[in-house]
Tab-separated table of C-alpha atoms and ligand atoms in Angstrom:
chain	number	residue	atom	x	y	z
U	969	UNK	CA	-17.556	-27.707	-8.859
U	970	UNK	CA	-17.930	-23.943	-8.545
U	971	UNK	CA	-21.350	-22.476	-9.231
U	972	UNK	CA	-21.017	-20.953	-12.689
U	973	UNK	CA	-24.640	-19.771	-12.954
U	974	UNK	CA	-24.572	-16.147	-14.155
U	975	UNK	CA	-25.351	-13.737	-11.357
U	976	UNK	CA	-26.287	-10.095	-11.250
U	977	UNK	CA	-24.896	-7.726	-8.630
U	978	UNK	CA	-28.234	-7.773	-6.780
U	979	UNK	CA	-27.994	-11.525	-6.278
U	980	UNK	CA	-24.247	-11.577	-5.650
U	981	UNK	CA	-23.401	-11.636	-1.960
U	982	UNK	CA	-20.249	-9.994	-0.646
U	983	UNK	CA	-19.088	-9.639	2.932
U	984	UNK	CA	-16.947	-6.793	4.164
U	985	UNK	CA	-15.273	-6.861	7.571
U	986	UNK	CA	-13.749	-3.577	8.730
U	987	UNK	CA	-15.386	-0.199	8.359
U	988	UNK	CA	-12.597	2.327	8.764
U	989	UNK	CA	-12.383	5.064	6.092
U	990	UNK	CA	-11.352	2.470	3.488
U	991	UNK	CA	-14.025	-0.082	4.411
U	992	UNK	CA	-16.680	2.644	4.365
U	993	UNK	CA	-15.662	3.653	0.853
U	994	UNK	CA	-15.744	0.005	-0.260
U	995	UNK	CA	-19.165	-0.578	1.285
U	996	UNK	CA	-20.428	2.535	-0.464
U	997	UNK	CA	-19.124	1.272	-3.815
U	998	UNK	CA	-20.786	-2.149	-3.396
U	999	UNK	CA	-24.118	-0.617	-2.376
U	1000	UNK	CA	-24.023	1.794	-5.311
U	1001	UNK	CA	-23.304	-1.127	-7.654
U	1002	UNK	CA	-26.262	-3.008	-6.188
U	1003	UNK	CA	-24.442	-5.897	-4.481
U	1004	UNK	CA	-25.976	-7.879	-1.636
U	1005	UNK	CA	-23.655	-6.550	1.073
U	1006	UNK	CA	-23.099	-7.927	4.567
U	1007	UNK	CA	-20.826	-5.982	6.925
U	1008	UNK	CA	-19.309	-6.480	10.335
U	1009	UNK	CA	-17.196	-4.045	12.342
U	1010	UNK	CA	-15.813	-4.191	15.867
U	1011	UNK	CA	-17.352	-0.789	16.570
U	1012	UNK	CA	-20.944	-1.579	15.584
U	1013	UNK	CA	-22.058	2.066	15.241
U	1014	UNK	CA	-19.896	2.477	12.121
U	1015	UNK	CA	-22.340	0.177	10.308
U	1016	UNK	CA	-25.485	2.189	11.173
U	1017	UNK	CA	-25.565	4.416	8.098
U	1018	UNK	CA	-24.840	1.418	5.837
U	1019	UNK	CA	-27.708	-0.538	7.406
U	1020	UNK	CA	-30.051	2.324	6.528
U	1021	UNK	CA	-28.888	1.994	2.928
U	1022	UNK	CA	-29.665	-1.723	2.793
U	1023	UNK	CA	-26.524	-3.487	4.032
U	1024	UNK	CA	-27.032	-6.486	6.334
U	1025	UNK	CA	-25.171	-6.034	9.586
U	1026	UNK	CA	-23.948	-9.388	10.855
U	1027	UNK	CA	-24.218	-9.966	14.587
U	1028	UNK	CA	-20.816	-11.674	14.695
U	1029	UNK	CA	-17.813	-12.350	12.444
U	1030	UNK	CA	-19.002	-15.983	12.124
U	1031	UNK	CA	-22.377	-14.801	10.837
U	1032	UNK	CA	-20.602	-12.457	8.393
U	1033	UNK	CA	-18.554	-15.400	7.068
U	1034	UNK	CA	-21.721	-17.429	6.545
U	1035	UNK	CA	-23.337	-14.774	4.301
U	1036	UNK	CA	-22.173	-16.714	1.275
U	1037	UNK	CA	-19.957	-14.599	-0.959
U	1038	UNK	CA	-16.294	-13.686	-0.797
U	1039	UNK	CA	-15.151	-12.166	2.467
U	1040	UNK	CA	-13.223	-8.911	2.087
U	1041	UNK	CA	-11.170	-7.683	5.030
U	1042	UNK	CA	-10.294	-3.999	5.417
U	1043	UNK	CA	-8.458	-3.928	8.724
U	1044	UNK	CA	-5.499	-1.919	10.019
U	1045	UNK	CA	-3.153	-4.918	9.926
U	1046	UNK	CA	-3.243	-8.699	9.810
U	1047	UNK	CA	-3.172	-9.116	13.607
U	1048	UNK	CA	-6.676	-7.610	13.560
U	1049	UNK	CA	-7.794	-10.407	11.199
U	1050	UNK	CA	-6.754	-13.101	13.680
U	1051	UNK	CA	-8.376	-11.218	16.508
U	1052	UNK	CA	-11.664	-10.785	14.567
U	1053	UNK	CA	-11.842	-14.323	13.183
U	1054	UNK	CA	-10.678	-16.125	16.324
U	1055	UNK	CA	-13.465	-18.519	17.278
U	1056	UNK	CA	-15.039	-18.311	13.784
U	1057	UNK	CA	-12.431	-20.490	12.051
U	1058	UNK	CA	-14.901	-23.289	11.325
U	1059	UNK	CA	-16.909	-20.917	9.128
U	1060	UNK	CA	-13.878	-20.188	6.929
U	1061	UNK	CA	-14.228	-23.580	5.255
U	1062	UNK	CA	-15.094	-23.093	1.575
U	1063	UNK	CA	-14.895	-19.297	1.746
U	1064	UNK	CA	-12.718	-16.963	-0.312
U	1065	UNK	CA	-10.928	-14.432	1.868
U	1066	UNK	CA	-9.586	-11.250	0.269
U	1067	UNK	CA	-7.397	-9.364	2.700
U	1068	UNK	CA	-7.094	-5.741	1.570
U	1069	UNK	CA	-5.152	-4.550	4.616
U	1070	UNK	CA	-1.543	-3.499	4.835
U	1071	UNK	CA	1.116	-5.696	6.439
U	1072	UNK	CA	4.402	-7.333	5.533
U	1073	UNK	CA	4.753	-9.877	2.697
U	1074	UNK	CA	5.696	-12.504	5.297
U	1075	UNK	CA	2.537	-11.739	7.277
U	1076	UNK	CA	0.469	-12.137	4.094
U	1077	UNK	CA	2.045	-15.528	3.329
U	1078	UNK	CA	1.418	-16.636	6.892
U	1079	UNK	CA	-2.191	-15.432	6.712
U	1080	UNK	CA	-2.743	-17.334	3.448
U	1081	UNK	CA	-1.370	-20.516	5.008
U	1082	UNK	CA	-3.562	-20.002	8.079
U	1083	UNK	CA	-6.676	-19.482	5.937
U	1084	UNK	CA	-5.743	-22.539	3.853
U	1085	UNK	CA	-5.520	-24.689	6.983
U	1086	UNK	CA	-9.131	-23.686	7.688
U	1087	UNK	CA	-10.276	-24.562	4.167
U	1088	UNK	CA	-10.418	-21.023	2.733
U	1089	UNK	CA	-8.937	-19.686	-0.486
U	1090	UNK	CA	-6.909	-16.533	0.071
U	1091	UNK	CA	-6.065	-13.413	-1.898
U	1092	UNK	CA	-3.877	-10.534	-0.835
U	1093	UNK	CA	-4.829	-7.077	-2.074
U	1094	UNK	CA	-2.670	-3.944	-1.985
U	1095	UNK	CA	-4.967	-1.024	-2.653
U	1096	UNK	CA	-3.233	1.769	-4.559
U	1097	UNK	CA	-5.928	4.323	-3.911
U	1098	UNK	CA	-6.941	6.663	-1.136
U	1099	UNK	CA	-10.439	6.038	0.218
U	1100	UNK	CA	-12.093	8.686	-2.000
U	1101	UNK	CA	-10.675	6.900	-5.085
U	1102	UNK	CA	-12.589	3.676	-4.386
U	1103	UNK	CA	-15.052	3.114	-7.236
U	1104	UNK	CA	-12.763	4.843	-9.722
U	1105	UNK	CA	-11.421	2.427	-12.375
U	1106	UNK	CA	-8.382	4.646	-12.959
U	1107	UNK	CA	-7.227	3.471	-9.494
U	1108	UNK	CA	-5.696	0.028	-9.174
U	1109	UNK	CA	-5.166	-2.752	-6.644
U	1110	UNK	CA	-2.412	-5.367	-6.717
U	1111	UNK	CA	-3.651	-8.891	-6.070
U	1112	UNK	CA	-1.804	-12.149	-5.542
U	1113	UNK	CA	-2.595	-15.609	-4.214
U	1114	UNK	CA	-5.215	-18.068	-5.430
U	1115	UNK	CA	-5.560	-17.424	-9.162
U	1116	UNK	CA	-8.913	-19.205	-9.570
U	1117	UNK	CA	-10.364	-17.236	-6.658
U	1118	UNK	CA	-9.156	-14.032	-8.303
U	1119	UNK	CA	-10.649	-14.891	-11.695
U	1120	UNK	CA	-13.993	-15.902	-10.193
U	1121	UNK	CA	-14.277	-12.681	-8.212
U	1122	UNK	CA	-12.653	-10.319	-10.645
U	1123	UNK	CA	-15.836	-8.452	-11.648
U	1124	UNK	CA	-16.750	-7.973	-8.010
U	1125	UNK	CA	-13.261	-6.713	-7.116
U	1126	UNK	CA	-13.371	-4.315	-10.063
U	1127	UNK	CA	-16.262	-2.511	-8.375
U	1128	UNK	CA	-13.540	-1.125	-6.081
U	1129	UNK	CA	-10.682	-0.318	-8.484
U	1130	UNK	CA	-9.040	-1.848	-11.535
U	1131	UNK	CA	-7.186	-5.040	-10.718
U	1132	UNK	CA	-3.625	-6.169	-11.349
U	1133	UNK	CA	-2.966	-9.832	-10.533
U	1134	UNK	CA	0.771	-10.185	-9.862
U	1135	UNK	CA	1.083	-13.942	-9.264
U	1136	UNK	CA	0.264	-16.857	-7.015
U	1137	UNK	CA	2.601	-16.012	-4.145
U	1138	UNK	CA	0.260	-14.379	-1.576
U	1139	UNK	CA	3.148	-12.160	-0.438
U	1140	UNK	CA	3.709	-10.651	-3.865
U	1141	UNK	CA	0.869	-8.096	-3.900
U	1142	UNK	CA	2.121	-6.924	-0.525
U	1143	UNK	CA	5.699	-6.628	-1.875
U	1144	UNK	CA	4.474	-4.369	-4.699
U	1145	UNK	CA	2.321	-2.399	-2.286
U	1146	UNK	CA	5.022	-1.910	0.372
U	1147	UNK	CA	7.571	-0.842	-2.263
U	1148	UNK	CA	5.169	1.871	-3.388
U	1149	UNK	CA	4.602	2.977	0.193
U	1150	UNK	CA	8.334	2.973	0.892
U	1151	UNK	CA	8.747	5.481	-1.914
U	1152	UNK	CA	5.548	7.375	-1.108
U	1153	UNK	CA	6.257	8.016	2.558
U	1154	UNK	CA	9.947	8.871	2.140
U	1155	UNK	CA	9.188	11.196	-0.786
U	1156	UNK	CA	6.232	12.843	0.922
U	1157	UNK	CA	8.249	13.372	4.111
U	1158	UNK	CA	10.942	15.016	1.968
U	1159	UNK	CA	8.254	17.219	0.454
U	1160	UNK	CA	6.979	18.263	3.895
U	1161	UNK	CA	10.547	19.016	4.951
U	1162	UNK	CA	11.091	21.190	1.877
U	1163	UNK	CA	7.875	23.090	2.647
U	1164	UNK	CA	9.026	23.606	6.239
U	1165	UNK	CA	12.344	25.116	5.112
U	1166	UNK	CA	10.568	27.322	2.574
U	1167	UNK	CA	8.104	28.573	5.181
U	1168	UNK	CA	10.862	29.197	7.746
U	1169	UNK	CA	12.613	31.289	5.099
U	1170	UNK	CA	9.446	33.312	4.505
U	1171	UNK	CA	8.366	31.694	1.224
U	1172	UNK	CA	4.684	30.737	1.341
U	1173	UNK	CA	3.733	27.148	0.598
U	1174	UNK	CA	1.628	28.262	-2.382
U	1175	UNK	CA	4.648	30.056	-3.877
U	1176	UNK	CA	7.196	27.263	-3.480
U	1177	UNK	CA	5.012	24.310	-4.470
U	1178	UNK	CA	4.912	24.990	-8.242
U	1179	UNK	CA	8.709	25.454	-8.157
U	1180	UNK	CA	9.137	22.097	-6.395
U	1181	UNK	CA	6.926	20.346	-8.935
U	1182	UNK	CA	8.612	21.983	-11.905
U	1183	UNK	CA	12.162	21.581	-10.573
U	1184	UNK	CA	11.965	17.862	-9.895
U	1185	UNK	CA	11.178	15.580	-12.793
U	1186	UNK	CA	11.047	12.572	-10.486
U	1187	UNK	CA	9.751	10.211	-13.176
U	1188	UNK	CA	12.706	11.175	-15.382
U	1189	UNK	CA	15.181	10.726	-12.508
U	1190	UNK	CA	13.669	7.318	-11.700
U	1191	UNK	CA	14.069	6.179	-15.293
U	1192	UNK	CA	17.686	7.269	-15.716
U	1193	UNK	CA	18.705	5.934	-12.297
U	1194	UNK	CA	16.927	2.619	-12.921
U	1195	UNK	CA	18.862	2.223	-16.176
U	1196	UNK	CA	22.168	2.773	-14.344
U	1197	UNK	CA	21.206	0.317	-11.575
U	1198	UNK	CA	20.032	-2.299	-14.095
U	1199	UNK	CA	23.347	-2.023	-15.950
U	1200	UNK	CA	25.246	-2.294	-12.667
U	1201	UNK	CA	28.008	0.131	-13.690
U	1202	UNK	CA	28.411	3.353	-11.752
U	1203	UNK	CA	31.006	5.576	-13.455
U	1204	UNK	CA	31.026	9.031	-11.899
U	1205	UNK	CA	31.093	10.804	-15.255
U	1206	UNK	CA	27.752	12.558	-14.809
U	1207	UNK	CA	27.459	12.769	-11.048
U	1208	UNK	CA	29.825	11.819	-8.246
U	1209	UNK	CA	28.811	10.729	-4.754
U	1210	UNK	CA	31.451	13.124	-3.361
U	1211	UNK	CA	29.539	15.987	-4.989
U	1212	UNK	CA	26.221	14.613	-3.659
U	1213	UNK	CA	27.657	14.381	-0.151
U	1214	UNK	CA	28.865	17.995	-0.211
U	1215	UNK	CA	25.415	18.963	-1.499
U	1216	UNK	CA	23.646	17.083	1.333
U	1217	UNK	CA	25.953	18.816	3.857
U	1218	UNK	CA	24.712	22.133	2.476
U	1219	UNK	CA	21.110	20.955	2.772
U	1220	UNK	CA	21.632	19.966	6.426
U	1221	UNK	CA	23.349	23.265	7.261
U	1222	UNK	CA	20.719	25.327	5.387
U	1223	UNK	CA	18.014	23.455	7.292
U	1224	UNK	CA	19.751	24.148	10.598
U	1225	UNK	CA	20.206	27.838	9.690
U	1226	UNK	CA	16.483	28.068	8.907
U	1227	UNK	CA	15.696	26.664	12.371
U	1228	UNK	CA	14.038	23.573	10.898
U	1229	UNK	CA	14.423	20.025	12.229
U	1230	UNK	CA	17.458	18.335	10.596
U	1231	UNK	CA	16.622	14.666	11.349
U	1232	UNK	CA	15.529	13.836	7.802
U	1233	UNK	CA	18.417	15.345	5.776
U	1234	UNK	CA	20.874	14.070	8.406
U	1235	UNK	CA	19.574	10.534	7.860
U	1236	UNK	CA	20.178	10.925	4.113
U	1237	UNK	CA	23.629	12.404	4.727
U	1238	UNK	CA	24.491	9.423	6.936
U	1239	UNK	CA	23.745	7.062	4.016
U	1240	UNK	CA	25.862	9.192	1.664
U	1241	UNK	CA	28.764	9.165	4.152
U	1242	UNK	CA	28.617	5.372	4.373
U	1243	UNK	CA	29.111	5.391	0.610
U	1244	UNK	CA	32.117	7.685	0.948
U	1245	UNK	CA	33.557	5.408	3.665
U	1246	UNK	CA	33.080	2.440	1.320
U	1247	UNK	CA	35.211	4.207	-1.309
U	1248	UNK	CA	32.360	5.264	-3.645
U	1249	UNK	CA	33.196	8.996	-3.693
U	1250	UNK	CA	34.180	8.994	-7.361
U	1251	UNK	CA	31.260	6.763	-8.378
U	1252	UNK	CA	27.735	7.790	-9.300
U	1253	UNK	CA	25.256	8.365	-6.474
U	1254	UNK	CA	23.324	5.285	-7.626
U	1255	UNK	CA	26.130	3.039	-6.345
U	1256	UNK	CA	24.624	3.557	-2.882
U	1257	UNK	CA	22.168	0.801	-3.781
U	1258	UNK	CA	24.952	-1.721	-3.315
U	1259	UNK	CA	25.038	-0.766	0.377
U	1260	UNK	CA	21.275	-1.207	0.679
U	1261	UNK	CA	20.739	-4.442	-1.207
U	1262	UNK	CA	22.687	-7.132	0.617
U	1263	UNK	CA	22.473	-9.439	-2.415
U	1264	UNK	CA	24.180	-6.906	-4.702
G	590	LIG	P1	-8.282	2.081	9.957
G	590	LIG	O1	-7.081	1.681	10.692
G	590	LIG	O2	-8.853	3.426	10.179
G	590	LIG	O3	-9.532	1.067	10.176
G	590	LIG	C1	-9.448	-0.255	9.917
G	590	LIG	C2	-10.482	-1.127	10.582
G	590	LIG	O4	-9.730	-2.040	11.375
G	590	LIG	C3	-11.567	-0.554	11.476
G	590	LIG	O5	-12.772	-1.153	11.088
G	590	LIG	C4	-11.157	-1.046	12.867
G	590	LIG	O6	-12.253	-1.334	13.721
G	590	LIG	C5	-10.482	-2.336	12.524
G	590	LIG	N1	-9.575	-2.860	13.535
G	590	LIG	C6	-8.318	-2.459	13.820
G	590	LIG	N2	-7.772	-3.219	14.789
G	590	LIG	C7	-8.730	-4.130	15.112
G	590	LIG	C8	-8.776	-5.203	16.032
G	590	LIG	N3	-7.742	-5.494	16.817
G	590	LIG	N4	-9.904	-5.914	16.102
G	590	LIG	C9	-10.957	-5.638	15.306
G	590	LIG	N5	-10.981	-4.655	14.410
G	590	LIG	C10	-9.872	-3.905	14.315
G	590	LIG	O7	-7.826	1.886	8.446
G	590	LIG	P2	-8.429	2.309	7.006
G	590	LIG	O8	-9.865	1.998	6.915
G	590	LIG	O9	-7.967	3.687	6.630
G	590	LIG	O10	-7.589	1.300	6.152
G	590	LIG	C11	-7.803	-0.106	6.170
G	590	LIG	C12	-6.618	-0.791	5.511
G	590	LIG	O11	-6.484	-0.292	4.181
G	590	LIG	C13	-5.278	-0.513	6.203
G	590	LIG	O12	-4.492	-1.668	6.206
G	590	LIG	C14	-4.643	0.564	5.348
G	590	LIG	O13	-3.227	0.530	5.424
G	590	LIG	C15	-5.165	0.192	3.969
G	590	LIG	N6	-5.225	1.343	3.066
G	590	LIG	C16	-5.795	2.497	3.492
G	590	LIG	C17	-5.807	3.617	2.670
G	590	LIG	C18	-6.469	4.894	3.104
G	590	LIG	O14	-6.290	5.892	2.395
G	590	LIG	N7	-7.247	4.917	4.173
G	590	LIG	C19	-5.166	3.581	1.342
G	590	LIG	C20	-4.698	2.277	0.945
G	590	LIG	C21	-4.719	1.207	1.803
G	590	LIG	P3	-12.910	-0.181	14.657
G	590	LIG	O15	-13.756	0.647	13.741
G	590	LIG	O16	-13.670	-0.924	15.669
G	590	LIG	O17	-11.754	0.597	15.232
């Protein structure tokens, strides 16, 4: 039977393993909220400032696991979890592990099964916030995995960001998270590329940026494209892939003329040309999704 005695932050233990920029921000949030924080990090010196502020610094990962509360991991990837907890598996029994690091959905499912074999409950967390946003409830984190473990630790997790429990599949939070990063990194790389072309053409970054923001209602484009994809019909009455392909050819050539690296627009053009080769020239651009999604 779980201990349901009401606790206050000061008497609520929480362990945090991993003190990169994200772990540091999380430790800061727990200390500010008055939690009884235990930390461990491979590079011990990163815990020094936290120790001065009252955090316990465990001498080993096993000691960190034994501190009593949920064990939050903020590590580069899941391989680091195995490497840190190797040899401390016996101390996982009865613990709740919340892995807030990035990896693949399959790696998260495997990690949950591994933790389960050692008697631990497991939650995956996909943190949708940069480190400075930790502690801000307008930021959110996707969670999935053990529902009871989530509910019991919800208040504690909400010290970091708001929470959004997506379901009991431990891979699911990672699916949501990786989809967001897929879009984030491809979009942001496109943005950097646009800035590079602007700068090469003598337009300062400060001048072009408001034009880029104003000229691209991405949320609106996402909504209209999603509606087309959901319907699954791609008539080329508003836009045709043949037009998009000609447009991307102009982008590649303009990039080349500006003396800027063409790798990114050429990669996009290659996808468009596959659509043309598949006979989609007279269809809407959105039909390209049928080349990406093998189930379609
Ligand atoms: P870092 O990669 O800078 O640091 C992560 C931590 O992992 C450090 O404590 C590092 O230890 C530890 N680590 C890495 N490999 C090993 C290993 N083999 N053995 C032991 N410890 C290891 O990442 P962040 O702090 O920036 O991020 C942590 C996680 O949060 C990542 O998965 C990231 O994708 C995710 N995230 C980060 C965001 C950000 O803005 N920073 C935003 C959203 C999510 P040591 O100090 O000894 O090197």
